[in-house]
Tab-separated table of N, CA and C in Angstrom:
chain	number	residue	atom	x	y	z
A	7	UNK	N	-13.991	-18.202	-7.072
A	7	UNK	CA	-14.715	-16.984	-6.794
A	7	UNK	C	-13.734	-15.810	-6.799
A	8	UNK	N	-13.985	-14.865	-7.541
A	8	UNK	CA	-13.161	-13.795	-7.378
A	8	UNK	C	-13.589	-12.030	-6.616
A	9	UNK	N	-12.638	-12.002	-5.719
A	9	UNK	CA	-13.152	-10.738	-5.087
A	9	UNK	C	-12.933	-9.736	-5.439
A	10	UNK	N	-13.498	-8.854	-5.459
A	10	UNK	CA	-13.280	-7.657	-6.179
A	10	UNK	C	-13.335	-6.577	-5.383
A	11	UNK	N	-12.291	-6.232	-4.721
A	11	UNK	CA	-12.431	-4.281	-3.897
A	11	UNK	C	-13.074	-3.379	-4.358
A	12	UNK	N	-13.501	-2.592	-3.869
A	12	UNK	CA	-14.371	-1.620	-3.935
A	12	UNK	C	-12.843	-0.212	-3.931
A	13	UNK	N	-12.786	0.463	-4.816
A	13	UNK	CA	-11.844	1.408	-4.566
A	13	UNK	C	-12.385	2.262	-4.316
A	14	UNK	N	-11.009	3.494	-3.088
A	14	UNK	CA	-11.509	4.544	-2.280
A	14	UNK	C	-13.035	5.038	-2.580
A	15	UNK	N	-12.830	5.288	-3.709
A	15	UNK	CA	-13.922	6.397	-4.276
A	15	UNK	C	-15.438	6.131	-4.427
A	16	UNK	N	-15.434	4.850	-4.599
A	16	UNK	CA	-16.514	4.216	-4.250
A	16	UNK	C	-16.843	3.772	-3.044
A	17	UNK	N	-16.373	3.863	-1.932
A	17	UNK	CA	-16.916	3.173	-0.585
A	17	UNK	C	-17.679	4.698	-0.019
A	18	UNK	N	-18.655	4.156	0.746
A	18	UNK	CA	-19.701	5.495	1.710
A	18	UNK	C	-18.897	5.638	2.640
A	19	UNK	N	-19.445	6.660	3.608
A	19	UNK	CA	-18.764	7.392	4.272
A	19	UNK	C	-18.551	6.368	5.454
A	20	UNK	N	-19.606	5.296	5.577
A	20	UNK	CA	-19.347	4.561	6.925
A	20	UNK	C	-18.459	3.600	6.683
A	21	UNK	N	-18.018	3.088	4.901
A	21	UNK	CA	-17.291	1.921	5.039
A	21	UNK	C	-15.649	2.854	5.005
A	22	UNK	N	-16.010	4.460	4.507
A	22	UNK	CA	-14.684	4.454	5.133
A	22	UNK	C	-13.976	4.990	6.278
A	23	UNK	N	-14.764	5.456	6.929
A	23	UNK	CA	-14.573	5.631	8.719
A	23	UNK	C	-14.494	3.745	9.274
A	24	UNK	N	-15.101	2.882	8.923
A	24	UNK	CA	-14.537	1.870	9.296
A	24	UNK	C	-13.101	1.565	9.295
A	25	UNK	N	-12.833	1.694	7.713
A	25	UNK	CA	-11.498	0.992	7.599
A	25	UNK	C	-10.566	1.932	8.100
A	26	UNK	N	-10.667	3.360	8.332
A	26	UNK	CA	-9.877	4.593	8.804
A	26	UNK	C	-9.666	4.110	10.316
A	27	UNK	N	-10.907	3.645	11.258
A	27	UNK	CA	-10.466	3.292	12.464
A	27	UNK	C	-9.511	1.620	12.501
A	28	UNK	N	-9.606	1.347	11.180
A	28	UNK	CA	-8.933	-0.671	11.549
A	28	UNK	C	-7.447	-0.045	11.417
A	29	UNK	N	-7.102	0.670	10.607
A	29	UNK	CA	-5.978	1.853	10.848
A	29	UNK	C	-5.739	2.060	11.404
A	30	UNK	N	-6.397	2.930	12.338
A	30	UNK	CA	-5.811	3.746	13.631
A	30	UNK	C	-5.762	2.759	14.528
A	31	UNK	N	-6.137	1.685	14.822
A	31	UNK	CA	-6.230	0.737	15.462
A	31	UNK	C	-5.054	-0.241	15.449
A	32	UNK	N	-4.528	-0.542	13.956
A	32	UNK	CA	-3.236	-1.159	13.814
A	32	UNK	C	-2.165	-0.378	13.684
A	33	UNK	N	-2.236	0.951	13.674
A	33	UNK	CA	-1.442	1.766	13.836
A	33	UNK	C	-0.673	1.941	15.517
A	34	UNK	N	-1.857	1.979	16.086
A	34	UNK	CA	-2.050	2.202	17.511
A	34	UNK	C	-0.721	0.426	17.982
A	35	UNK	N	-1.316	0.132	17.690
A	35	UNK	CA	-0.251	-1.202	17.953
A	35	UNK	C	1.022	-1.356	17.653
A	36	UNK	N	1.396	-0.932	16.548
A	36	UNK	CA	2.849	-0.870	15.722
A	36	UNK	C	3.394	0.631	16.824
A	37	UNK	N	2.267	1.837	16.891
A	37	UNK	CA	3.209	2.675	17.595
A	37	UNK	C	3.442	2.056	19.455
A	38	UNK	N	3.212	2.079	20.185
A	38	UNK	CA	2.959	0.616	20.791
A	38	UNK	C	4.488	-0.527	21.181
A	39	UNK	N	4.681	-1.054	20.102
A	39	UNK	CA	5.616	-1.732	20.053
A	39	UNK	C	6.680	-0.973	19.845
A	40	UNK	N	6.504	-0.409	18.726
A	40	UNK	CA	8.008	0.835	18.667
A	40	UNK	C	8.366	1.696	19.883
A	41	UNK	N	7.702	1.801	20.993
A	41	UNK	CA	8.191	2.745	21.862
A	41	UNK	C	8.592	1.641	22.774
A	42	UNK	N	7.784	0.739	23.013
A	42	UNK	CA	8.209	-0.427	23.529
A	42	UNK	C	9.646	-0.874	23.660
A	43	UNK	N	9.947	-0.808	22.553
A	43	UNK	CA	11.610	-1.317	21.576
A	43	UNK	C	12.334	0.220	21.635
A	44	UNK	N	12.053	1.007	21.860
A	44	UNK	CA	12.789	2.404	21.974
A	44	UNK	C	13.102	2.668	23.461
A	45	UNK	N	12.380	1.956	24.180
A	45	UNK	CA	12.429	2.279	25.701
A	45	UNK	C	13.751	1.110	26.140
A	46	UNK	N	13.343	0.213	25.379
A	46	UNK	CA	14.292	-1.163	25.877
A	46	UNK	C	15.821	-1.182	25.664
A	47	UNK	N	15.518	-0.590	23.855
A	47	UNK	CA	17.020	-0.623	23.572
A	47	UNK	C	17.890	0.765	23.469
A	48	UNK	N	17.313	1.683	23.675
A	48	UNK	CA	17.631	3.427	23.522
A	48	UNK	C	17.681	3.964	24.901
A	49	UNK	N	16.884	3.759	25.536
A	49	UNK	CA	15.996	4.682	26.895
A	49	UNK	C	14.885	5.612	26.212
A	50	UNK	N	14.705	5.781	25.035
A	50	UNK	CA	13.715	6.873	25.122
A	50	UNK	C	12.070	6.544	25.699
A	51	UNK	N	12.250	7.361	26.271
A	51	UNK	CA	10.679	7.222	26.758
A	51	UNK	C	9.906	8.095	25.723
A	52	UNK	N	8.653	7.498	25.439
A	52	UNK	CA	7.841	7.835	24.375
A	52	UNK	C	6.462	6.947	24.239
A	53	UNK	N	5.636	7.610	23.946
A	53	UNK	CA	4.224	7.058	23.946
A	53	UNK	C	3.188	7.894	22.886
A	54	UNK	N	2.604	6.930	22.232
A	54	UNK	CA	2.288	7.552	20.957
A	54	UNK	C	0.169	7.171	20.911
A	55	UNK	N	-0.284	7.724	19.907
A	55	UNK	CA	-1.960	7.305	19.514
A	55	UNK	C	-2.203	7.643	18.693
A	56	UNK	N	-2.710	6.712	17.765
A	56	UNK	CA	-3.234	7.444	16.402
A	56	UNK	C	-4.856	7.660	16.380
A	57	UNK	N	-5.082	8.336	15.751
A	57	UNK	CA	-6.765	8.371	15.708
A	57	UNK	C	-6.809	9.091	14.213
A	58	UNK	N	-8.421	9.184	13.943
A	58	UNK	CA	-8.722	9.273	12.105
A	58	UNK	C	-9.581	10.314	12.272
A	59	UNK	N	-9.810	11.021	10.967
A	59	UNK	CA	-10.521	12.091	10.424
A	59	UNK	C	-11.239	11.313	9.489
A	60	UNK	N	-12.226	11.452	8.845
A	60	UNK	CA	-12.699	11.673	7.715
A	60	UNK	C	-12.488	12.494	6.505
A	61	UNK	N	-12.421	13.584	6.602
A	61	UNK	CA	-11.924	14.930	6.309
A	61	UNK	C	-10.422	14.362	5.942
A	62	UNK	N	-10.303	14.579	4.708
A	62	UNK	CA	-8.776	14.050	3.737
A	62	UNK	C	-8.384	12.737	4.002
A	63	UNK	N	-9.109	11.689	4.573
A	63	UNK	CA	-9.216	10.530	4.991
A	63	UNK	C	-7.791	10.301	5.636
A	64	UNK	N	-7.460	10.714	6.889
A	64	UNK	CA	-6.418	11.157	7.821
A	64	UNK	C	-6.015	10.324	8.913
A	65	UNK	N	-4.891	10.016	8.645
A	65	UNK	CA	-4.440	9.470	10.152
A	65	UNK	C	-3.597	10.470	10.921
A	66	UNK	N	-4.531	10.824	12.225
A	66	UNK	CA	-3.020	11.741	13.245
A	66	UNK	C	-2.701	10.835	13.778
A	67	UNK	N	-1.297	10.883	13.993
A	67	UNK	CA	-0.341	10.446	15.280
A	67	UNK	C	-0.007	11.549	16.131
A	68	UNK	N	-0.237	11.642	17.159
A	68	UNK	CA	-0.301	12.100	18.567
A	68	UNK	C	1.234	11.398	19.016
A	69	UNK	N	2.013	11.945	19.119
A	69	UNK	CA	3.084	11.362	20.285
A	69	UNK	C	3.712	12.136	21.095
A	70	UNK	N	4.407	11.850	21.952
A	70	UNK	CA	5.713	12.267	22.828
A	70	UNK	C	6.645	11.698	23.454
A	71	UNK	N	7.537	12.668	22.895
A	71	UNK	CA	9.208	11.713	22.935
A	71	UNK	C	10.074	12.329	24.390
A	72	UNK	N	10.277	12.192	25.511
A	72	UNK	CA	10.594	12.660	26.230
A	72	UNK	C	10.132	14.188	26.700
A	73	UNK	N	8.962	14.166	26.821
A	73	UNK	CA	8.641	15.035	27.298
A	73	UNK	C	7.452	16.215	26.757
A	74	UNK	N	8.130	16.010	24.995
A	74	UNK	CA	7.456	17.230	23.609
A	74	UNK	C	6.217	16.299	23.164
A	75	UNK	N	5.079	17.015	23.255
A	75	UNK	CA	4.520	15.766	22.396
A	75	UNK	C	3.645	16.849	20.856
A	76	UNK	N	4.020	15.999	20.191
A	76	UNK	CA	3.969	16.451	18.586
A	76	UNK	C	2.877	15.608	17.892
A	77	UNK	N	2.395	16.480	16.577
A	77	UNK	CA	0.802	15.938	16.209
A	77	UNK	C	1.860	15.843	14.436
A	78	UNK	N	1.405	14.965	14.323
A	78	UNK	CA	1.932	14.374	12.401
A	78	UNK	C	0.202	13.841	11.830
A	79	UNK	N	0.238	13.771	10.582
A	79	UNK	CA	-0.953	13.894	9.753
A	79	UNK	C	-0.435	12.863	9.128
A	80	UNK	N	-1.443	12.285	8.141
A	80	UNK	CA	-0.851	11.192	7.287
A	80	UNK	C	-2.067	11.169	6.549
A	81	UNK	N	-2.071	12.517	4.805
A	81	UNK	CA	-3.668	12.566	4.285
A	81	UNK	C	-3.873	11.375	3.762
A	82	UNK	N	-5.067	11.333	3.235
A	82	UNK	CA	-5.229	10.384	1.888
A	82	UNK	C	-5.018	8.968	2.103
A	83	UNK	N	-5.009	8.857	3.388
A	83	UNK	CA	-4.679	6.960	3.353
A	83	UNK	C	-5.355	6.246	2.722
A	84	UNK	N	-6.479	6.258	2.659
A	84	UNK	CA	-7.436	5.295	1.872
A	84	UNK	C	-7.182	4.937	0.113
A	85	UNK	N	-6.630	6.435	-0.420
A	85	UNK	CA	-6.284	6.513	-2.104
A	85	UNK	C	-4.652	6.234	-1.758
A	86	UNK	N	-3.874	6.301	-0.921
A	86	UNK	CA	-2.770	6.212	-1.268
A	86	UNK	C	-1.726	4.333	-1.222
A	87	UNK	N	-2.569	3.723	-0.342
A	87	UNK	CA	-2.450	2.310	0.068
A	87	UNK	C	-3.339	1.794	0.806
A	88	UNK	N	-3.601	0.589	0.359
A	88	UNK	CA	-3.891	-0.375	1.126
A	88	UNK	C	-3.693	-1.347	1.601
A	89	UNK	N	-2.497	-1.480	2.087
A	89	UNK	CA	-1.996	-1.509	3.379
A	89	UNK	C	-2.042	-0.980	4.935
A	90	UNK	N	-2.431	-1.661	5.845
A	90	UNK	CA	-2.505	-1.385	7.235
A	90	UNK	C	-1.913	-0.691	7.691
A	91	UNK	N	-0.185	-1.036	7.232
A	91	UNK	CA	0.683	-0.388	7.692
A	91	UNK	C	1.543	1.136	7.505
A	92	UNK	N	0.768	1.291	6.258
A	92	UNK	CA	0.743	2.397	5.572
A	92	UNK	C	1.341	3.923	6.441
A	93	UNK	N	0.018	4.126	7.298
A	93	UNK	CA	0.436	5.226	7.812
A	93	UNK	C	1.681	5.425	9.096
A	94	UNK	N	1.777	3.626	9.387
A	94	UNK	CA	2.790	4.198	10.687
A	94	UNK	C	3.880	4.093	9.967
A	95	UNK	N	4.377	3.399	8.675
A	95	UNK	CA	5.748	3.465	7.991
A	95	UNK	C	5.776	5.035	7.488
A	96	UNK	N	4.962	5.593	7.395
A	96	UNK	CA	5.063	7.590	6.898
A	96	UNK	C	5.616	8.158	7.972
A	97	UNK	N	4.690	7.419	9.509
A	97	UNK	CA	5.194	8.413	10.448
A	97	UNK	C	6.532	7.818	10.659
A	98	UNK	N	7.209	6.631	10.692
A	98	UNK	CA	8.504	6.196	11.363
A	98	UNK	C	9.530	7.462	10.252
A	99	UNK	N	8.977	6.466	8.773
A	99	UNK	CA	10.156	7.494	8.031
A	99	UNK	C	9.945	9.336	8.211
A	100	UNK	N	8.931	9.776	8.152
A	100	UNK	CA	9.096	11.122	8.168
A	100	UNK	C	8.861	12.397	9.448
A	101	UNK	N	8.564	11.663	10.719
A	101	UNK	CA	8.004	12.548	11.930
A	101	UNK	C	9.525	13.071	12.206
A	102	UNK	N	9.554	13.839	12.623
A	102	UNK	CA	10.676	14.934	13.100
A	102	UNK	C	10.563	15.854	13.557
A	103	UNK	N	11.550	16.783	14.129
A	103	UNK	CA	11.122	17.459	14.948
A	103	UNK	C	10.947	19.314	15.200
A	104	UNK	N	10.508	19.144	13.303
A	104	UNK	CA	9.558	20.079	12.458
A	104	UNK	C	8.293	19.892	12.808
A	105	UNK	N	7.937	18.593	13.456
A	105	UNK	CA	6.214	18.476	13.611
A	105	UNK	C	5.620	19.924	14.158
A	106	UNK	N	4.836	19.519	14.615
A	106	UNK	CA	3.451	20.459	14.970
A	106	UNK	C	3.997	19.932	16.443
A	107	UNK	N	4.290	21.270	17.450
A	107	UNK	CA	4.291	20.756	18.998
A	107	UNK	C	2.803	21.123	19.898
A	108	UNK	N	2.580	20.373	20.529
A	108	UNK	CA	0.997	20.425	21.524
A	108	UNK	C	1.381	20.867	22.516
A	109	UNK	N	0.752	21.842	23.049
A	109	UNK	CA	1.269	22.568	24.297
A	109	UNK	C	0.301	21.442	25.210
């Protein structure tokens, strides 16, 4: 039997707010563990959340690293990989501290 994906462009709006939250959801875990492992072996204290848009099919990460807490975007997840892990390897390699700060 062979399966066949449905690409971005073809899924409705609910199958892709689904897979946008299984995202933010395994995202939420990986950020999670990384602060976990940043607290243990660094000291940094830090605590992070991702959550989804629809709108440019978006993952934010929400975090704060001692104190600052900063908003990172991650468009297009759905056309750009599919992979789970997708958006938290964008935020590890590229969040800095150019982000967007949240008062």
């Amino acid at each position: 039997m062979t399966v066949i994906k449905k690409s971005h462009h073809e899924l409705s709006d609910t199958e892709k707010i689904a897979r946008l939250k299984n995202i933010a959801n395994y995202t939420n875990e990986r950020l999670h563990n990384w602060y976990f492992a940043a607290k243990r072996d660094y000291n940094v204290n830090g605590i992070a959340k991702a959550s989804y848009k629809l709108e440019n099919e978006t993952i934010i990460i929400t975090y704060t690293e001692e104190g600052i807490t900063r908003v990172f975007e991650v468009n297009y997840v759905l056309e750009n990989s599919t992979e789970l892990d997708y958006a938290f390897y964008v935020w590890a390699g590229s969040a800095s501290e150019e982000d967007t700060i949240l008062d």
